[in-house]
Coordinates of C-alpha atoms in Angstrom, one line a residue:
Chain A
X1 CA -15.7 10.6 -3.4
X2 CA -13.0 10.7 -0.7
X3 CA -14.2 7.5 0.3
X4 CA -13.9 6.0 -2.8
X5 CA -10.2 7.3 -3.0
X6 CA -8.9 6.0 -0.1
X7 CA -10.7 2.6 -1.0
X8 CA -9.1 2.2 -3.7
X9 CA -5.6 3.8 -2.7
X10 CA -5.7 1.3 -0.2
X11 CA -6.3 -1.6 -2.8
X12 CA -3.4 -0.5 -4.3
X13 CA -0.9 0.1 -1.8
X14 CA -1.9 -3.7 -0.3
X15 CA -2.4 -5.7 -3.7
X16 CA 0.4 -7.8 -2.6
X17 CA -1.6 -9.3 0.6
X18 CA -4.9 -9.0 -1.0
X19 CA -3.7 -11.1 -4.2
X20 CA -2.2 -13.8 -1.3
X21 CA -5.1 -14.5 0.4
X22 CA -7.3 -14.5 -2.2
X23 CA -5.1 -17.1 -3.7
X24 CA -4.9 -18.8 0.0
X25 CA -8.9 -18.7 0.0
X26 CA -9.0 -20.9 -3.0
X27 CA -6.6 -22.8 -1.5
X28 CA -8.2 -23.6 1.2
X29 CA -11.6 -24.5 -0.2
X30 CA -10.1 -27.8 -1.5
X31 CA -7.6 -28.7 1.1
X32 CA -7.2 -31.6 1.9
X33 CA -9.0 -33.6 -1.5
X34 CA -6.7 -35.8 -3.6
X35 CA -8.5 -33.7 -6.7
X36 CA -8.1 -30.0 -5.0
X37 CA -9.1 -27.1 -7.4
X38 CA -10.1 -29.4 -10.0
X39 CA -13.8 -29.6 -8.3
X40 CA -14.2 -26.0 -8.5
X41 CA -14.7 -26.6 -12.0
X42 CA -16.7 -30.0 -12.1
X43 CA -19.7 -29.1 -10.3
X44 CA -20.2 -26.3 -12.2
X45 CA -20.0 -27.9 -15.8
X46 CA -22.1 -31.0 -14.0
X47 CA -24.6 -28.2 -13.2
X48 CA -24.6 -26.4 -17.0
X49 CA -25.1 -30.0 -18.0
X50 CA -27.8 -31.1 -15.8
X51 CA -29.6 -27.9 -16.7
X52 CA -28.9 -28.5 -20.7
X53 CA -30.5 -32.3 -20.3
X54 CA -33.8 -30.8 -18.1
X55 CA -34.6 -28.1 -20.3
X56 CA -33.3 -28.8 -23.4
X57 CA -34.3 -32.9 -23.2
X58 CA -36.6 -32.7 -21.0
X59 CA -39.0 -29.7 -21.2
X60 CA -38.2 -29.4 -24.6
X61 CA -38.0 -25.9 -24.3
X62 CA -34.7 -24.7 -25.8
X63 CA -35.6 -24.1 -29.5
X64 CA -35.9 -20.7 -31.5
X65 CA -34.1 -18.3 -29.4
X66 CA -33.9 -15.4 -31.7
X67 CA -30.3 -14.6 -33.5
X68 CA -28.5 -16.9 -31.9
X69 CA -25.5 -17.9 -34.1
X70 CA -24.2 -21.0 -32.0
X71 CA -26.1 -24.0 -30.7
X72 CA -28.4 -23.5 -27.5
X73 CA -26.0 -25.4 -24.8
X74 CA -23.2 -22.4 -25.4
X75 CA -25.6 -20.1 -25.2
X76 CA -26.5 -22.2 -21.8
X77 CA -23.1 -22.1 -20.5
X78 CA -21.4 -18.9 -21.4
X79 CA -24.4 -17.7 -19.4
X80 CA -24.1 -19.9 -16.7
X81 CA -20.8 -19.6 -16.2
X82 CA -21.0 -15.3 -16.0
X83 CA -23.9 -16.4 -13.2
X84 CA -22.0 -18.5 -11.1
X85 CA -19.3 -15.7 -10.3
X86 CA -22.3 -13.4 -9.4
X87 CA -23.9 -16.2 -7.4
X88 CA -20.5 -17.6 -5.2
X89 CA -20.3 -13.2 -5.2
X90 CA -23.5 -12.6 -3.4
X91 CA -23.2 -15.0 -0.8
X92 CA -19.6 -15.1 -0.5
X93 CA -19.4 -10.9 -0.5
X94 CA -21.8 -10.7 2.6
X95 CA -19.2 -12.8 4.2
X96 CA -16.1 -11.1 3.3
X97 CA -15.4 -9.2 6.9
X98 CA -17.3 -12.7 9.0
X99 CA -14.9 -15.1 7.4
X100 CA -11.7 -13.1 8.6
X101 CA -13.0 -12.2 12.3
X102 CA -9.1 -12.5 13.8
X103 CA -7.9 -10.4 10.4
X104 CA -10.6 -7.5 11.2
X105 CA -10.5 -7.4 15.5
X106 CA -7.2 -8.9 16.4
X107 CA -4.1 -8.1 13.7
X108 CA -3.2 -4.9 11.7
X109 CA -4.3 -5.8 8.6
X110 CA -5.6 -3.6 5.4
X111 CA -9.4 -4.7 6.2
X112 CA -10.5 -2.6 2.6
X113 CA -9.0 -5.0 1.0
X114 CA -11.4 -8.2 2.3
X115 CA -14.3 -7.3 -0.3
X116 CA -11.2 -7.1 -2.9
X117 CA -9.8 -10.6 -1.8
X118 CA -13.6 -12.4 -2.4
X119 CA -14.3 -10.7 -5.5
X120 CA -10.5 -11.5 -7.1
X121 CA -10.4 -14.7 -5.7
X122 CA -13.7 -16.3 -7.1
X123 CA -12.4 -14.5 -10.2
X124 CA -9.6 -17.0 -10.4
X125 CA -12.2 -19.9 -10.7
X126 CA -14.2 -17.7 -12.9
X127 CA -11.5 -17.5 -15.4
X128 CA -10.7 -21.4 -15.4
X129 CA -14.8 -21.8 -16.2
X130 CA -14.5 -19.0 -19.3
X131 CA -12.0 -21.2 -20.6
X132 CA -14.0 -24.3 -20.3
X133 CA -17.0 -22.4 -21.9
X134 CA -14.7 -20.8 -24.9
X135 CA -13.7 -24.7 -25.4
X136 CA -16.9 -25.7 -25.8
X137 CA -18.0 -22.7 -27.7
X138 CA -15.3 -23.9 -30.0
X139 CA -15.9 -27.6 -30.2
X140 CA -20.0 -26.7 -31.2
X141 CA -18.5 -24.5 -34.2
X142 CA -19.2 -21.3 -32.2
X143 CA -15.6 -19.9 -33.4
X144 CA -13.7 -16.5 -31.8
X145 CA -14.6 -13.2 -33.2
X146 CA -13.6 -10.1 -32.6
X147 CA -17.0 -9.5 -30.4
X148 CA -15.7 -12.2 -28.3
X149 CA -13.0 -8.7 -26.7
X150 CA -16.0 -7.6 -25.1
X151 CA -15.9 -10.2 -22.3
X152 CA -13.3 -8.4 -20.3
X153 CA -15.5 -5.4 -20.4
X154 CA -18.4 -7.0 -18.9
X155 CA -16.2 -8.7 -16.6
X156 CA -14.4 -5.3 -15.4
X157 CA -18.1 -4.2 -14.9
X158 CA -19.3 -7.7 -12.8
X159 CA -16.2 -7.4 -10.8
X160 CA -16.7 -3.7 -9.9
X161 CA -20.8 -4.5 -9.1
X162 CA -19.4 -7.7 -6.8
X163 CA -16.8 -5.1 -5.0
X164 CA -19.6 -2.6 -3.6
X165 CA -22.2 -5.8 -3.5
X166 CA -19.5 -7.4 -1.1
X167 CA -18.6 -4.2 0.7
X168 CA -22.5 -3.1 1.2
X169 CA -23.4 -6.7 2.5
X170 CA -20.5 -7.6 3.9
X171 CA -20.8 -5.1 6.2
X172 CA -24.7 -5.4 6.8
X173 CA -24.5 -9.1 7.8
X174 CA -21.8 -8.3 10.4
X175 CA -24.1 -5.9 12.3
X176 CA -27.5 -7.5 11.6
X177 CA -26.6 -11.4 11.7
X178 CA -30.1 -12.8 9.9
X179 CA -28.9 -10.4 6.5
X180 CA -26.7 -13.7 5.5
X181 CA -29.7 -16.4 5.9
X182 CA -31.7 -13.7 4.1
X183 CA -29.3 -13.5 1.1
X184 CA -29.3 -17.7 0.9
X185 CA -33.4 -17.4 0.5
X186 CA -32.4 -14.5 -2.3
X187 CA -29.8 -16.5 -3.8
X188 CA -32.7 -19.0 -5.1
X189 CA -34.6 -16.7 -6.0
X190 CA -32.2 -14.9 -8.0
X191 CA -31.3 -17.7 -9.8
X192 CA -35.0 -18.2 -11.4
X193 CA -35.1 -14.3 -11.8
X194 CA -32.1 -13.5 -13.9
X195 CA -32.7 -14.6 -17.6
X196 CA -30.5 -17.6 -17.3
X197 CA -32.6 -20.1 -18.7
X198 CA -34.6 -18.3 -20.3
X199 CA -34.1 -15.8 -23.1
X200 CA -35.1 -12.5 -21.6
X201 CA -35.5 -10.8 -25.6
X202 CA -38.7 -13.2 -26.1
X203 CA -40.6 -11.7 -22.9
X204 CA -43.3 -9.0 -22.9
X205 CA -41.5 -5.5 -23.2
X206 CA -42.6 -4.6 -19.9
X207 CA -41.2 -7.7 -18.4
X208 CA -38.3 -6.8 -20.2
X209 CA -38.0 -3.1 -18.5
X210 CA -38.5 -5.1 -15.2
X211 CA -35.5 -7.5 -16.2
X212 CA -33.3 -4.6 -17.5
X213 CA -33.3 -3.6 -13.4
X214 CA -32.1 -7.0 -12.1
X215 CA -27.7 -6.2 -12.8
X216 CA -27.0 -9.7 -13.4
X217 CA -29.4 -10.3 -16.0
X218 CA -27.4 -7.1 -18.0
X219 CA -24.0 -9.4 -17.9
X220 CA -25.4 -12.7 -18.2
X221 CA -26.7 -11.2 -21.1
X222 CA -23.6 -9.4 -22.3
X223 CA -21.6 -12.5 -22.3
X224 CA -24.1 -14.2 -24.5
X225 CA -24.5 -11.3 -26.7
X226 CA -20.2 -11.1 -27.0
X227 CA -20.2 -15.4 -28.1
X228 CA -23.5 -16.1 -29.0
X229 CA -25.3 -13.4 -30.7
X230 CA -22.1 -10.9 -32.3
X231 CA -23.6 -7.6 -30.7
X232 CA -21.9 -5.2 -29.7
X233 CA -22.0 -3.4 -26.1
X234 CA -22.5 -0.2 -27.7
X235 CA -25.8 -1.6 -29.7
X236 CA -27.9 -1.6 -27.1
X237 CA -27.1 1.9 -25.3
X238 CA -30.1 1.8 -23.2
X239 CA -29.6 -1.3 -21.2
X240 CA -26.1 -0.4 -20.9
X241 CA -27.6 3.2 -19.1
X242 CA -30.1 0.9 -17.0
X243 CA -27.1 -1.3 -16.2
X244 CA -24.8 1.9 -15.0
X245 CA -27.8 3.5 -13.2
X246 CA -28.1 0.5 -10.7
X247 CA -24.0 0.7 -10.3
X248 CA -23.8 3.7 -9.5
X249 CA -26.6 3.5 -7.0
X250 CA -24.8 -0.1 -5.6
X251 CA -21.6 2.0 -5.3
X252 CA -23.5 5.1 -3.7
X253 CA -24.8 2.9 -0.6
X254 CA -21.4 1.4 -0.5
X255 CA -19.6 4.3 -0.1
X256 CA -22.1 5.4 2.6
X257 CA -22.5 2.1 4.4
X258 CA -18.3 1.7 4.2
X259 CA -17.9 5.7 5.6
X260 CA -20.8 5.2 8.5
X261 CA -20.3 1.4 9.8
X262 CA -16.4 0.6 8.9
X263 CA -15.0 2.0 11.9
X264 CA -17.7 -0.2 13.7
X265 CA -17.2 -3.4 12.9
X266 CA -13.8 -4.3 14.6
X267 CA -16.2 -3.9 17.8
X268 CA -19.1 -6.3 16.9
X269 CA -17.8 -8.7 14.7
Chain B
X1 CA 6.4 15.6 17.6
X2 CA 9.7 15.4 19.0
X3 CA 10.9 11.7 19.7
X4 CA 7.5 10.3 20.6
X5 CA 6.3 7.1 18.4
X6 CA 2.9 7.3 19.9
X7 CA 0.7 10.3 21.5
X8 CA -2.5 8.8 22.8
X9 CA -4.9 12.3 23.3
X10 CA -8.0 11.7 25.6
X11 CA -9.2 8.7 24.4
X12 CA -12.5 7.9 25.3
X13 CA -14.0 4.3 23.9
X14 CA -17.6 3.7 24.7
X15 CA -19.2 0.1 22.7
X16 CA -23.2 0.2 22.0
X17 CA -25.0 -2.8 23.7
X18 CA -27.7 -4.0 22.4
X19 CA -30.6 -6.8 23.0
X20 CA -31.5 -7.5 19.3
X21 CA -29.4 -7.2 16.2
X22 CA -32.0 -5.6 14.6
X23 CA -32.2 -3.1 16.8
X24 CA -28.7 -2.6 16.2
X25 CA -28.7 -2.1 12.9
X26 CA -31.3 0.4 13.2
X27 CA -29.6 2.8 15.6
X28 CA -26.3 2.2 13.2
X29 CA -27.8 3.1 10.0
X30 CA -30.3 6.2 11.5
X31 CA -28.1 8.0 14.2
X32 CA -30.1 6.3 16.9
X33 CA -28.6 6.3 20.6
X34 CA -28.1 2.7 22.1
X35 CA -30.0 1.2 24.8
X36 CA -27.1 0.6 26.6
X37 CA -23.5 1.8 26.6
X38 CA -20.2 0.8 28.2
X39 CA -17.5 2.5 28.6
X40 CA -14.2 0.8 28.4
X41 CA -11.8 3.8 28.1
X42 CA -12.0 7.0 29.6
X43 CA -10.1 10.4 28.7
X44 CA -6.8 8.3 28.5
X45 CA -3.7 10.0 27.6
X46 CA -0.4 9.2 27.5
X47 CA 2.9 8.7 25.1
X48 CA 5.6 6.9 24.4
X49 CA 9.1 8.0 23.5
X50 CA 11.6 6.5 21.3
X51 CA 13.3 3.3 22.6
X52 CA 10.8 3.4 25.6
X53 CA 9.4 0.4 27.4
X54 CA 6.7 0.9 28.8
X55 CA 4.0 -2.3 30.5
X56 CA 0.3 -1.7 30.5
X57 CA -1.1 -3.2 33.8
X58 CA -4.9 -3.5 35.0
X59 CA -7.1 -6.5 36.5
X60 CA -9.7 -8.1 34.4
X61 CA -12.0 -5.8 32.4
X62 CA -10.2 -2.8 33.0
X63 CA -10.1 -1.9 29.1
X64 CA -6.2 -3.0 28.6
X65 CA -6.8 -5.1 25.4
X66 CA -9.4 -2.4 24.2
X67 CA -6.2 0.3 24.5
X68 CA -3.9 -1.6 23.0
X69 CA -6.3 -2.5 20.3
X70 CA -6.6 1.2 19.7
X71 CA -2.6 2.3 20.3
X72 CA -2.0 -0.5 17.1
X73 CA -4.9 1.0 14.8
X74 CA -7.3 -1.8 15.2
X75 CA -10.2 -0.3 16.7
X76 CA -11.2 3.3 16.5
X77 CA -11.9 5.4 19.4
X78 CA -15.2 7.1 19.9
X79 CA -13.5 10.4 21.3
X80 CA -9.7 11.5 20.8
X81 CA -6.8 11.0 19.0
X82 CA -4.1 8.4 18.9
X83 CA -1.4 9.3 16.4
X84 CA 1.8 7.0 15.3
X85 CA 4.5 8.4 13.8
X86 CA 6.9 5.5 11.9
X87 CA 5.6 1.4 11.4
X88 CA 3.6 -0.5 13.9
X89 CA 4.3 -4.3 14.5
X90 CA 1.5 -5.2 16.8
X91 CA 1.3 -8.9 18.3
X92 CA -1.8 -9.2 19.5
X93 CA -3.3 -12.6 18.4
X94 CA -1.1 -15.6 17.7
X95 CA -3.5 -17.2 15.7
X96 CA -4.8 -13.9 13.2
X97 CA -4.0 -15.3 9.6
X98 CA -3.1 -18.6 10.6
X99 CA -4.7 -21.8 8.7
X100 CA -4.6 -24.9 10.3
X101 CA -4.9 -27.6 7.4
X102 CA -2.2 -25.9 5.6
X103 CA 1.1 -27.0 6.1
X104 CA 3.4 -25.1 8.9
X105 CA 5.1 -23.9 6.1
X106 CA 2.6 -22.3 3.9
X107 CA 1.4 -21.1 7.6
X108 CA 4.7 -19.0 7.7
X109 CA 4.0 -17.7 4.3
X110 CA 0.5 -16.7 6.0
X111 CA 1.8 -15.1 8.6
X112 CA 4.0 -13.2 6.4
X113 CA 1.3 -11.7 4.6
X114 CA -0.9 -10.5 7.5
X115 CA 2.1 -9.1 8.9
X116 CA 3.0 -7.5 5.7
X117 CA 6.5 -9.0 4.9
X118 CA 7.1 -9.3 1.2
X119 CA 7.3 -13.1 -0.1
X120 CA 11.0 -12.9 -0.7
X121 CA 11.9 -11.6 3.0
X122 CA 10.1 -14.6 4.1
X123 CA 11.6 -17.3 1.6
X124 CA 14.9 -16.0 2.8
X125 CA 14.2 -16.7 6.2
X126 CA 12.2 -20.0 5.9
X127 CA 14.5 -22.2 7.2
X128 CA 15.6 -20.3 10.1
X129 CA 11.9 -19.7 11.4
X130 CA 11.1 -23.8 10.9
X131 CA 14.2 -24.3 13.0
X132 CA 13.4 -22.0 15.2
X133 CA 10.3 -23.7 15.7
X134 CA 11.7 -27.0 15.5
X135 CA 9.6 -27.3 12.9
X136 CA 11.7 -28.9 10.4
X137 CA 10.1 -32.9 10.6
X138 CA 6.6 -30.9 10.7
X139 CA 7.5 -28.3 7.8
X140 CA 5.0 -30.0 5.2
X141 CA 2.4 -31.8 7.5
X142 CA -0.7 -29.5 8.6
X143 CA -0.5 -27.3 11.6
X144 CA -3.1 -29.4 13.5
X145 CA -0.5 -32.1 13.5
X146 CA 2.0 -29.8 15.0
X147 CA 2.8 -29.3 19.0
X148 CA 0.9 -27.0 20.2
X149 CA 3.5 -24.0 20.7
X150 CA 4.2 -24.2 16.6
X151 CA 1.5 -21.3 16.4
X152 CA 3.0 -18.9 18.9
X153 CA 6.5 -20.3 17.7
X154 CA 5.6 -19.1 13.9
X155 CA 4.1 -16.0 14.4
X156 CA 6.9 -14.4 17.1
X157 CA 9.5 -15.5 14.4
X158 CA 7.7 -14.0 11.5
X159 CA 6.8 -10.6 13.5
X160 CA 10.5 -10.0 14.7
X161 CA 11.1 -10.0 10.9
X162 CA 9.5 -6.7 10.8
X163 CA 11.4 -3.3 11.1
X164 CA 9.0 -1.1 12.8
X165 CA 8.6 2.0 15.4
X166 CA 6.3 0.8 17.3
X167 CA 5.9 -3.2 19.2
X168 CA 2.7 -3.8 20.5
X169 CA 2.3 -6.9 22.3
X170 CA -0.6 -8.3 24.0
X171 CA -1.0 -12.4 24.1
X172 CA 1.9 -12.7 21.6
X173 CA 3.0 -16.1 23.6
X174 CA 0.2 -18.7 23.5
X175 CA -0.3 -21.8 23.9
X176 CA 3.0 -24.9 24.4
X177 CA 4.8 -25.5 27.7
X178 CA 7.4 -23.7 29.4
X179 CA 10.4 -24.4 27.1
X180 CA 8.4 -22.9 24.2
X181 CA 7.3 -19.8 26.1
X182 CA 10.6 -19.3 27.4
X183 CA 12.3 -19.4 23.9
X184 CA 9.5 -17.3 22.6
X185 CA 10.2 -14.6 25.5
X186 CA 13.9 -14.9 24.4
X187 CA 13.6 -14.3 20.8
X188 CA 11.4 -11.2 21.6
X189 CA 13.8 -10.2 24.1
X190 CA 16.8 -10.4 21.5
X191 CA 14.8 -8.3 18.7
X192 CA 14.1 -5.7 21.3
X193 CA 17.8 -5.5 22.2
X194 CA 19.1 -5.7 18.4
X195 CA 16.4 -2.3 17.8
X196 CA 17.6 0.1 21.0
X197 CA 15.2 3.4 19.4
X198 CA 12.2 1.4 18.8
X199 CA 9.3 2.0 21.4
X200 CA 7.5 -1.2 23.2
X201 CA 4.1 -1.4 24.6
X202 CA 3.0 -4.2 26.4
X203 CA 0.4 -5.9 28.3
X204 CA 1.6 -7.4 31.4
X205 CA 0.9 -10.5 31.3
X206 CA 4.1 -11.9 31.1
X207 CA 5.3 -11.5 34.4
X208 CA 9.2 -12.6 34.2
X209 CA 9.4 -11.1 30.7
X210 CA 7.8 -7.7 31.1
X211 CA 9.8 -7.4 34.5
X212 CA 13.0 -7.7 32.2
X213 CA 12.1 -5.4 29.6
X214 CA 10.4 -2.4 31.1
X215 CA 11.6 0.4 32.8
X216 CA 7.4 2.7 32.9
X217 CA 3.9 0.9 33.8
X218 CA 0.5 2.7 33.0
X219 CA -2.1 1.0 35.3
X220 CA -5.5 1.3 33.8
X221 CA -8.6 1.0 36.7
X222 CA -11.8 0.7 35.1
X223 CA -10.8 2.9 32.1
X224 CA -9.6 5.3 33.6
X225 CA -5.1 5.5 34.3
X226 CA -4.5 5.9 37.4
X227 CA -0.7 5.5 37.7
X228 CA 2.0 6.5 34.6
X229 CA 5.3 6.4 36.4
X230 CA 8.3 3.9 37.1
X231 CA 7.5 0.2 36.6
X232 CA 8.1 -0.6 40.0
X233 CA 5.7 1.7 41.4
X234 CA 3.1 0.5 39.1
X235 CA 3.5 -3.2 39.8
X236 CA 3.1 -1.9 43.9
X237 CA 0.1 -0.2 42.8
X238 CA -1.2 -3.0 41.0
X239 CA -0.8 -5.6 43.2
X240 CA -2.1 -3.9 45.5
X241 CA -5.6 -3.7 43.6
X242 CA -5.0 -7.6 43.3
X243 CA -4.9 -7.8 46.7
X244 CA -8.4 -5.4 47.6
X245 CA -10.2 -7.3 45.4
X246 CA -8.7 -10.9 47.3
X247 CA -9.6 -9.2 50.8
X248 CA -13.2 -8.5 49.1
X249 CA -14.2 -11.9 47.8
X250 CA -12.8 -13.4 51.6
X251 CA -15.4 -11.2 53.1
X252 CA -18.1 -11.9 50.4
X253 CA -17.1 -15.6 51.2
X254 CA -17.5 -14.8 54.6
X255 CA -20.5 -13.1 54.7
X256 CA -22.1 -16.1 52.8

């Protein structure tokens, strides 16, 4: 608990220089194209559509997913677009000390707040996508409602789950080097895995129990549920307790990992 | 506490070596001991008043940069204590926080924020740190188009924005010719000078400069410090060890 604290003390006192680099990390993803940050946001819409056209148009496959109230390409995206910020997060966290080797060994800077600078600043993309998904939620009929406030819960609950993910693997892939080539095989694999294309409501209950324990399948699913379905968080009280479970166990290990190998990695990074 | 900024307490620093990752990460995660372990710092102790100068000296591998790395709160020490009492400004990579496709003035803003500066301290003092820089026809072009010194050049005129207790410098001028080092060495001196009570620490490897500044040397030898005394004495003592270790590779030479 004392961990936790001073993590997030430390958050706090340095918001300032967290909130700049994260900005500068963006920044610096597209320097140097004529079209900068704008391709943050085309491949992933190219990808939702690519996606909509193979499975929709090609397989056929997108009909009769049960009380959906908006047409099945929203659905598509507003799920997509909550899985791309856990995606970029899973690779991206595990890098959040490696990327800033002269920031951990060779300056006095706030290290705690690395895992903080990732998660906020592939949160400022994620935010330019949700508008581009509301848009098109609203251009398919698929208007606001008042379910629509619970997408800054689920977000407040991705955001925390990225923070220990990042912290937990970002410190792992410092010390044990093949972690990060691990986590890109995962990152397929997770992809197939998490209810994105598929609805996860028309699979066997057991397969459902199985799904309940992957985290990003709970907020790929909130999100749809908050535009695409009108139910409410509270509705379904046992994923939610599924969902918290694995938290708390993600920010367990975190805590643990950050207390035992912190003070470690200014000497092996 | 008295007047002492810093109060190094039997340090000891020892760094795990090992032959697989996977081995390391073992012995990390289940209290394993290391194969291997070296040990850089030794029971140092030592502190440093208010307004004190004071030059770390050591040959090669003797463990300065791993001290110093400790004194600013970089690295932790395996055994000891190191306490600070007031704001460290430590200046020990020229390059930590610097991007080099932005421009040399987003750079500064960088810097800024590493250091810790707020956003308005440095847009007050833009201009002045492009100038001194000479900067100014290279303000929005990207630092790799820059001389080479505008790194060094950036980062000394950002960190003697800083009001702080402690300097730390180690490799704070980098990279450029002569004229830039020497203008570097000057602005350094001229900060230390404007802030009489705050304590320096510094690697010696800035001959003329350190020579101007200090007044006590702590010679490291294989971890361990062997002379804390008048900075004379410790450059004697020094060279000295420079000079056994020339007299041994003649002989080796010889002998082959």
């Amino acid at each position: 608990m004392r961990t936790l604290i001073q993590l997030i003390k430390e958050n706090i006192i340095h918001r300032e220089q967290m909130w700049n680099l994260a900005k500068a990390f963006q920044k610096k993803r597209y320097k140097g194209s004529d079209f900068g940050a704008m391709w943050a946001f085309v491949k992933p819409t190219m990808y939702i559509v690519v996606f909509y056209v193979a499975i929709s148009i090609g397989f056929k496959s997108s009909k009769n997913i049960p009380g959906l109230i908006c047409p099945y390409f929203v659905w598509l995206a507003i799920g997509m677009i909550a899985f791309f910020y856990m995606r970029d997060m899973i690779l991206n966290g595990a890098s959040c000390f490696r990327r800033y080797p002269a920031l951990v060994s060779k300056a006095k800077y706030p290290v705690s707040t690395l895992p903080t600078t990732v998660c906020t600043s592939y949160m400022l993309v994620h935010f330019g996508m949700l508008a581009i998904g509301f848009a098109v939620s609203i251009i398919f009929g698929c208007f606001p409602s008042v379910y629509w406030l619970q997408i800054p819960f689920y977000m407040l609950l991705m955001y925390i789950m990225s923070f220990f993910w990042s912290i937990c693997t970002g410190l792992i892939s410092v010390v044990f080097r093949d972690f990060y080539n691990f986590l890109q095989v995962v990152n397929q694999a997770v992809f197939w895995l998490s209810g994105i294309l598929f609805d996860i409501n028309r699979l066997d209950p057991s397969m459902q129990k199985v799904f309940l324990f992957n985290p990003i399948s709970y907020i790929v699913e909130g999100y749809r549920n908050a535009v695409c379905r009108h139910i409410w968080f509270w509705e379904e009280p046992e994923k939610l307790g599924y969902f918290m479970l694995v938290l708390l166990f993600m920010a367990v290990l975190a805590l643990i990992m950050y207390k035992k190998l912190m003070k470690r990695i200014p000497d092996v990074i | 506490m008295g007047n002492k900024v810093i109060q190094v307490n039997n340090v000891t620093k020892k760094f795990n070596l090992y032959k697989k990752d996977l081995q390391k990460i073992f012995c990390v995660l289940f209290g394993k001991k290391p194969p291997e372990v070296l040990v850089a710092l030794e029971d140092v102790s030592f502190e440093i008043a208010k307004g004190e100068r004071v030059a770390l000296l050591g040959l090669m591998g003797s463990g300065r940069s791993t001290l110093i790395s400790i004194s600013a709160g970089i690295m932790y020490p395996s055994k000891g204590t190191v306490k600070v009492h007031g704001r460290t400004n430590a200046m020990i990579s020229v390059k930590a926080g610097l991007e080099k496709d932005f421009s040399c003035r987003e750079n500064v803003y960088l810097k800024g924020n590493v250091v810790g500066l707020p956003k308005e301290v440095i847009d007050e003092h833009i201009d002045e740190i492009l100038e001194f820089a000479e900067l100014e026809d290279y303000a929005d072009l990207p630092l790799k188009r820059a001389p080479k010194s505008a790194s060094s050049m950036i980062s000394i005129a950002v960190h003697v924005l800083m009001d702080c207790d402690l300097l730390i410098i180690d490799n704070a001028i980098k990279g450029g010719g002569k004229y830039s080092k020497e203008k570097c060495e000057e602005k350094l001196k001229k900060y230390i000078e404007d802030h009489p009570d705050m304590a320096v620490f510094v690697v010696a490897t800035q001959g003329k400069f350190v020579r101007e500044i200090c007044s006590r040397g702590i010679v490291l030898e294989q971890g361990k410090v062997t002379f804390d005394g008048p900075f004379t004495d410790a450059v004697k003592l020094h060279r000295e060890l420079l000079n056994k270790i020339d007299k041994g590779q003649t002989e080796t030479d010889k002998e082959d």
